[in-house]
Amino acid sequence: MEVHQLIPSFVPGDAIGQAAVGFAALLRRLGHFGQLYAGEVAPGCGALVKPAEQLRPGPEALVLYHHGIASEWAGRLLDLECRRVVVFHNITPARFYRGTRLEEALRSGRAQLAALAEGVELSIGVSELNAAGIKHAADDLIAEVDVFHAATT
C-alpha cells in the first residue's frame, strides 16, 4: 500500500520529524511504500524529505498528517483526493505562551484538530496522553500508537 506522510516542517531535532522518520521505517518493514513530505524542509534534509508541494497521492493512497501547532498543511490535507489519517503529537496549552507569538498558533492548532476529525478515517495519538487529548475533538476511531516502543527479542 502507498502510505505517505505530511508534516508542517522538518528540521533537525524536531520531535514530530523524528517520529515521522520512525513511522517511515516501521511502514517499510510492514511492506508499505511512500515518501515523507514537509511544508518546510531544513537545509541538508532534502535526502529524507520532499517539499510538500510535490505530494500527489492517488485515490487509494493513505496520507498520515502529523499535527501539532497550527499549519496551513492541515487544511491542504483535506483537499487531497486520498485516504487521510491524522497523527496527533499533542499541543501545549496556549496559556503557557500567553502574550507570545506561539499563543495563537497553539489555539489555532486545537481548532484545526477538531476540523481535521471530520475529514479523516482515523486519528492516532502517539501516546496515551495524546490519544486522550484528541478524544474531545473526535468521536470516531482513535488509536494509540507507542512510537518509541523498543523491540524485544
mmCIF file of N, CA and C in Angstrom, residues 17-93:
data_model
loop_
_atom_site.group_PDB
_atom_site.id
_atom_site.type_symbol
_atom_site.label_atom_id
_atom_site.label_comp_id
_atom_site.label_asym_id
_atom_site.label_seq_id
_atom_site.Cartn_x
_atom_site.Cartn_y
_atom_site.Cartn_z
ATOM 1 N N GLY A 17 9.215 15.471 13.394
ATOM 2 C CA GLY A 17 10.003 14.963 12.278
ATOM 3 C C GLY A 17 10.658 13.637 12.596
ATOM 4 N N GLN A 18 11.188 13.520 13.806
ATOM 5 C CA GLN A 18 11.824 12.263 14.211
ATOM 6 C C GLN A 18 10.802 11.137 14.298
ATOM 7 N N ALA A 19 9.606 11.450 14.789
ATOM 8 C CA ALA A 19 8.549 10.434 14.846
ATOM 9 C C ALA A 19 8.159 9.988 13.442
ATOM 10 N N ALA A 20 8.090 10.931 12.507
ATOM 11 C CA ALA A 20 7.745 10.587 11.123
ATOM 12 C C ALA A 20 8.792 9.668 10.511
ATOM 13 N N VAL A 21 10.059 9.910 10.801
ATOM 14 C CA VAL A 21 11.126 9.029 10.314
ATOM 15 C C VAL A 21 10.937 7.626 10.904
ATOM 16 N N GLY A 22 10.578 7.554 12.179
ATOM 17 C CA GLY A 22 10.312 6.263 12.813
ATOM 18 C C GLY A 22 9.118 5.554 12.187
ATOM 19 N N PHE A 23 8.053 6.303 11.905
ATOM 20 C CA PHE A 23 6.891 5.727 11.235
ATOM 21 C C PHE A 23 7.288 5.190 9.864
ATOM 22 N N ALA A 24 8.117 5.946 9.133
ATOM 23 C CA ALA A 24 8.543 5.520 7.791
ATOM 24 C C ALA A 24 9.281 4.185 7.853
ATOM 25 N N ALA A 25 10.156 4.039 8.826
ATOM 26 C CA ALA A 25 10.899 2.786 8.970
ATOM 27 C C ALA A 25 9.943 1.633 9.283
ATOM 28 N N LEU A 26 8.996 1.867 10.164
ATOM 29 C CA LEU A 26 8.018 0.835 10.513
ATOM 30 C C LEU A 26 7.174 0.466 9.297
ATOM 31 N N LEU A 27 6.709 1.460 8.580
ATOM 32 C CA LEU A 27 5.882 1.192 7.405
ATOM 33 C C LEU A 27 6.637 0.378 6.357
ATOM 34 N N ARG A 28 7.926 0.695 6.151
ATOM 35 C CA ARG A 28 8.743 -0.074 5.196
ATOM 36 C C ARG A 28 8.868 -1.528 5.649
ATOM 37 N N ARG A 29 9.089 -1.743 6.953
ATOM 38 C CA ARG A 29 9.195 -3.112 7.468
ATOM 39 C C ARG A 29 7.890 -3.884 7.272
ATOM 40 N N LEU A 30 6.773 -3.165 7.273
ATOM 41 C CA LEU A 30 5.466 -3.798 7.081
ATOM 42 C C LEU A 30 5.105 -3.951 5.598
ATOM 43 N N GLY A 31 6.007 -3.512 4.719
ATOM 44 C CA GLY A 31 5.788 -3.685 3.288
ATOM 45 C C GLY A 31 5.076 -2.548 2.589
ATOM 46 N N HIS A 32 4.928 -1.419 3.249
ATOM 47 C CA HIS A 32 4.282 -0.252 2.636
ATOM 48 C C HIS A 32 5.350 0.695 2.110
ATOM 49 N N PHE A 33 5.038 1.384 1.038
ATOM 50 C CA PHE A 33 5.983 2.335 0.474
ATOM 51 C C PHE A 33 5.349 3.719 0.436
ATOM 52 N N GLY A 34 6.183 4.716 0.406
ATOM 53 C CA GLY A 34 5.714 6.089 0.345
ATOM 54 C C GLY A 34 6.849 7.029 0.695
ATOM 55 N N GLN A 35 6.545 8.307 0.690
ATOM 56 C CA GLN A 35 7.537 9.348 0.934
ATOM 57 C C GLN A 35 7.135 10.190 2.139
ATOM 58 N N LEU A 36 8.098 10.911 2.647
ATOM 59 C CA LEU A 36 7.885 11.883 3.707
ATOM 60 C C LEU A 36 7.937 13.260 3.061
ATOM 61 N N TYR A 37 6.910 14.084 3.299
ATOM 62 C CA TYR A 37 6.800 15.418 2.725
ATOM 63 C C TYR A 37 6.662 16.440 3.844
ATOM 64 N N ALA A 38 7.225 17.618 3.644
ATOM 65 C CA ALA A 38 7.127 18.683 4.650
ATOM 66 C C ALA A 38 6.933 20.033 3.979
ATOM 67 N N GLY A 39 6.161 20.888 4.657
ATOM 68 C CA GLY A 39 5.952 22.241 4.175
ATOM 69 C C GLY A 39 7.232 23.046 4.195
ATOM 70 N N GLU A 40 8.045 22.805 5.186
ATOM 71 C CA GLU A 40 9.350 23.462 5.324
ATOM 72 C C GLU A 40 10.390 22.370 5.500
ATOM 73 N N VAL A 41 11.412 22.400 4.670
ATOM 74 C CA VAL A 41 12.490 21.411 4.755
ATOM 75 C C VAL A 41 13.783 22.150 5.066
ATOM 76 N N ALA A 42 14.396 21.822 6.181
ATOM 77 C CA ALA A 42 15.648 22.472 6.578
ATOM 78 C C ALA A 42 16.759 22.132 5.585
ATOM 79 N N PRO A 43 17.696 23.066 5.399
ATOM 80 C CA PRO A 43 18.835 22.783 4.520
ATOM 81 C C PRO A 43 19.554 21.502 4.954
ATOM 82 N N GLY A 44 19.922 20.696 3.976
ATOM 83 C CA GLY A 44 20.628 19.460 4.251
ATOM 84 C C GLY A 44 19.729 18.268 4.531
ATOM 85 N N CYS A 45 18.412 18.471 4.555
ATOM 86 C CA CYS A 45 17.482 17.378 4.867
ATOM 87 C C CYS A 45 16.739 16.867 3.629
ATOM 88 N N GLY A 46 17.080 17.381 2.477
ATOM 89 C CA GLY A 46 16.378 17.023 1.248
ATOM 90 C C GLY A 46 16.454 15.562 0.870
ATOM 91 N N ALA A 47 17.434 14.825 1.357
ATOM 92 C CA ALA A 47 17.525 13.400 1.042
ATOM 93 C C ALA A 47 16.462 12.600 1.797
ATOM 94 N N LEU A 48 15.988 13.124 2.926
ATOM 95 C CA LEU A 48 14.976 12.434 3.730
ATOM 96 C C LEU A 48 13.555 12.870 3.418
ATOM 97 N N VAL A 49 13.400 14.127 3.012
ATOM 98 C CA VAL A 49 12.083 14.751 2.926
ATOM 99 C C VAL A 49 11.934 15.500 1.612
ATOM 100 N N LYS A 50 10.757 15.387 1.025
ATOM 101 C CA LYS A 50 10.444 16.127 -0.197
ATOM 102 C C LYS A 50 9.562 17.326 0.157
ATOM 103 N N PRO A 51 9.606 18.377 -0.656
ATOM 104 C CA PRO A 51 8.705 19.520 -0.415
ATOM 105 C C PRO A 51 7.243 19.086 -0.526
ATOM 106 N N ALA A 52 6.417 19.568 0.386
ATOM 107 C CA ALA A 52 5.010 19.170 0.441
ATOM 108 C C ALA A 52 4.267 19.484 -0.852
ATOM 109 N N GLU A 53 4.687 20.491 -1.574
ATOM 110 C CA GLU A 53 4.040 20.852 -2.827
ATOM 111 C C GLU A 53 4.111 19.721 -3.850
ATOM 112 N N GLN A 54 5.043 18.802 -3.673
ATOM 113 C CA GLN A 54 5.202 17.680 -4.609
ATOM 114 C C GLN A 54 4.297 16.493 -4.278
ATOM 115 N N LEU A 55 3.590 16.539 -3.162
ATOM 116 C CA LEU A 55 2.727 15.432 -2.753
ATOM 117 C C LEU A 55 1.519 15.348 -3.683
ATOM 118 N N ARG A 56 1.402 14.225 -4.390
ATOM 119 C CA ARG A 56 0.305 13.980 -5.305
ATOM 120 C C ARG A 56 -0.173 12.527 -5.128
ATOM 121 N N PRO A 57 -0.863 12.256 -4.021
ATOM 122 C CA PRO A 57 -1.286 10.873 -3.770
ATOM 123 C C PRO A 57 -2.442 10.457 -4.680
ATOM 124 N N GLY A 58 -2.496 9.170 -4.983
ATOM 125 C CA GLY A 58 -3.628 8.630 -5.732
ATOM 126 C C GLY A 58 -4.812 8.424 -4.798
ATOM 127 N N PRO A 59 -5.984 8.126 -5.346
ATOM 128 C CA PRO A 59 -7.186 7.989 -4.519
ATOM 129 C C PRO A 59 -7.128 6.847 -3.500
ATOM 130 N N GLU A 60 -6.335 5.824 -3.761
ATOM 131 C CA GLU A 60 -6.210 4.706 -2.827
ATOM 132 C C GLU A 60 -5.044 4.877 -1.852
ATOM 133 N N ALA A 61 -4.230 5.900 -2.062
ATOM 134 C CA ALA A 61 -3.087 6.148 -1.180
ATOM 135 C C ALA A 61 -3.574 6.647 0.177
ATOM 136 N N LEU A 62 -2.765 6.399 1.167
ATOM 137 C CA LEU A 62 -3.041 6.869 2.522
ATOM 138 C C LEU A 62 -2.023 7.944 2.865
ATOM 139 N N VAL A 63 -2.492 9.070 3.402
ATOM 140 C CA VAL A 63 -1.592 10.133 3.842
ATOM 141 C C VAL A 63 -1.763 10.309 5.343
ATOM 142 N N LEU A 64 -0.650 10.148 6.063
ATOM 143 C CA LEU A 64 -0.620 10.398 7.504
ATOM 144 C C LEU A 64 -0.174 11.832 7.699
ATOM 145 N N TYR A 65 -1.033 12.652 8.294
ATOM 146 C CA TYR A 65 -0.674 14.042 8.577
ATOM 147 C C TYR A 65 -0.323 14.156 10.054
ATOM 148 N N HIS A 66 0.900 14.563 10.342
ATOM 149 C CA HIS A 66 1.363 14.729 11.723
ATOM 150 C C HIS A 66 1.004 16.138 12.181
ATOM 151 N N HIS A 67 0.125 16.213 13.193
ATOM 152 C CA HIS A 67 -0.395 17.506 13.630
ATOM 153 C C HIS A 67 0.142 17.909 14.994
ATOM 154 N N GLY A 68 0.578 19.159 15.080
ATOM 155 C CA GLY A 68 0.993 19.776 16.330
ATOM 156 C C GLY A 68 0.348 21.154 16.373
ATOM 157 N N ILE A 69 1.141 22.194 16.256
ATOM 158 C CA ILE A 69 0.568 23.544 16.242
ATOM 159 C C ILE A 69 -0.040 23.824 14.869
ATOM 160 N N ALA A 70 -0.710 24.962 14.750
ATOM 161 C CA ALA A 70 -1.408 25.316 13.517
ATOM 162 C C ALA A 70 -0.478 25.322 12.312
ATOM 163 N N SER A 71 -1.037 24.877 11.192
ATOM 164 C CA SER A 71 -0.291 24.862 9.944
ATOM 165 C C SER A 71 -1.258 24.932 8.776
ATOM 166 N N GLU A 72 -0.853 25.608 7.723
ATOM 167 C CA GLU A 72 -1.665 25.645 6.507
ATOM 168 C C GLU A 72 -1.845 24.250 5.918
ATOM 169 N N TRP A 73 -0.930 23.333 6.243
ATOM 170 C CA TRP A 73 -0.980 21.988 5.672
ATOM 171 C C TRP A 73 -2.125 21.168 6.242
ATOM 172 N N ALA A 74 -2.650 21.540 7.388
ATOM 173 C CA ALA A 74 -3.818 20.843 7.934
ATOM 174 C C ALA A 74 -5.005 21.021 6.992
ATOM 175 N N GLY A 75 -5.223 22.237 6.541
ATOM 176 C CA GLY A 75 -6.310 22.494 5.588
ATOM 177 C C GLY A 75 -6.046 21.878 4.232
ATOM 178 N N ARG A 76 -4.822 21.931 3.792
ATOM 179 C CA ARG A 76 -4.483 21.353 2.487
ATOM 180 C C ARG A 76 -4.676 19.836 2.473
ATOM 181 N N LEU A 77 -4.457 19.200 3.623
ATOM 182 C CA LEU A 77 -4.675 17.757 3.707
ATOM 183 C C LEU A 77 -6.095 17.417 3.276
ATOM 184 N N LEU A 78 -7.054 18.198 3.743
ATOM 185 C CA LEU A 78 -8.461 17.900 3.470
ATOM 186 C C LEU A 78 -8.810 18.081 2.000
ATOM 187 N N ASP A 79 -7.978 18.791 1.242
ATOM 188 C CA ASP A 79 -8.204 18.975 -0.190
ATOM 189 C C ASP A 79 -7.620 17.848 -1.029
ATOM 190 N N LEU A 80 -6.809 16.988 -0.428
ATOM 191 C CA LEU A 80 -6.191 15.894 -1.174
ATOM 192 C C LEU A 80 -7.216 14.788 -1.446
ATOM 193 N N GLU A 81 -7.193 14.267 -2.660
ATOM 194 C CA GLU A 81 -8.079 13.170 -3.048
ATOM 195 C C GLU A 81 -7.416 11.843 -2.709
ATOM 196 N N CYS A 82 -7.467 11.483 -1.430
ATOM 197 C CA CYS A 82 -6.832 10.260 -0.955
ATOM 198 C C CYS A 82 -7.466 9.881 0.374
ATOM 199 N N ARG A 83 -7.009 8.787 0.941
ATOM 200 C CA ARG A 83 -7.412 8.398 2.283
ATOM 201 C C ARG A 83 -6.525 9.178 3.257
ATOM 202 N N ARG A 84 -7.108 9.659 4.375
ATOM 203 C CA ARG A 84 -6.377 10.542 5.280
ATOM 204 C C ARG A 84 -6.463 10.068 6.728
ATOM 205 N N VAL A 85 -5.324 10.221 7.425
ATOM 206 C CA VAL A 85 -5.217 9.902 8.852
ATOM 207 C C VAL A 85 -4.487 11.063 9.519
ATOM 208 N N VAL A 86 -4.924 11.447 10.704
ATOM 209 C CA VAL A 86 -4.186 12.454 11.461
ATOM 210 C C VAL A 86 -3.438 11.752 12.594
ATOM 211 N N VAL A 87 -2.168 12.098 12.730
ATOM 212 C CA VAL A 87 -1.323 11.607 13.823
ATOM 213 C C VAL A 87 -1.113 12.796 14.749
ATOM 214 N N PHE A 88 -1.652 12.692 15.954
ATOM 215 C CA PHE A 88 -1.640 13.827 16.882
ATOM 216 C C PHE A 88 -0.475 13.721 17.859
ATOM 217 N N HIS A 89 0.331 14.781 17.904
ATOM 218 C CA HIS A 89 1.521 14.825 18.748
ATOM 219 C C HIS A 89 1.358 15.733 19.964
ATOM 220 N N ASN A 90 0.134 16.118 20.262
ATOM 221 C CA ASN A 90 -0.192 16.975 21.396
ATOM 222 C C ASN A 90 0.084 18.429 21.067
ATOM 223 N N ILE A 91 -0.593 19.290 21.791
ATOM 224 C CA ILE A 91 -0.426 20.734 21.648
ATOM 225 C C ILE A 91 -0.341 21.311 23.051
ATOM 226 N N THR A 92 0.743 21.991 23.326
ATOM 227 C CA THR A 92 0.917 22.630 24.630
ATOM 228 C C THR A 92 -0.218 23.644 24.830
ATOM 229 N N PRO A 93 -0.826 23.689 26.012
ATOM 230 C CA PRO A 93 -1.877 24.679 26.249
ATOM 231 C C PRO A 93 -1.371 26.102 25.992
#
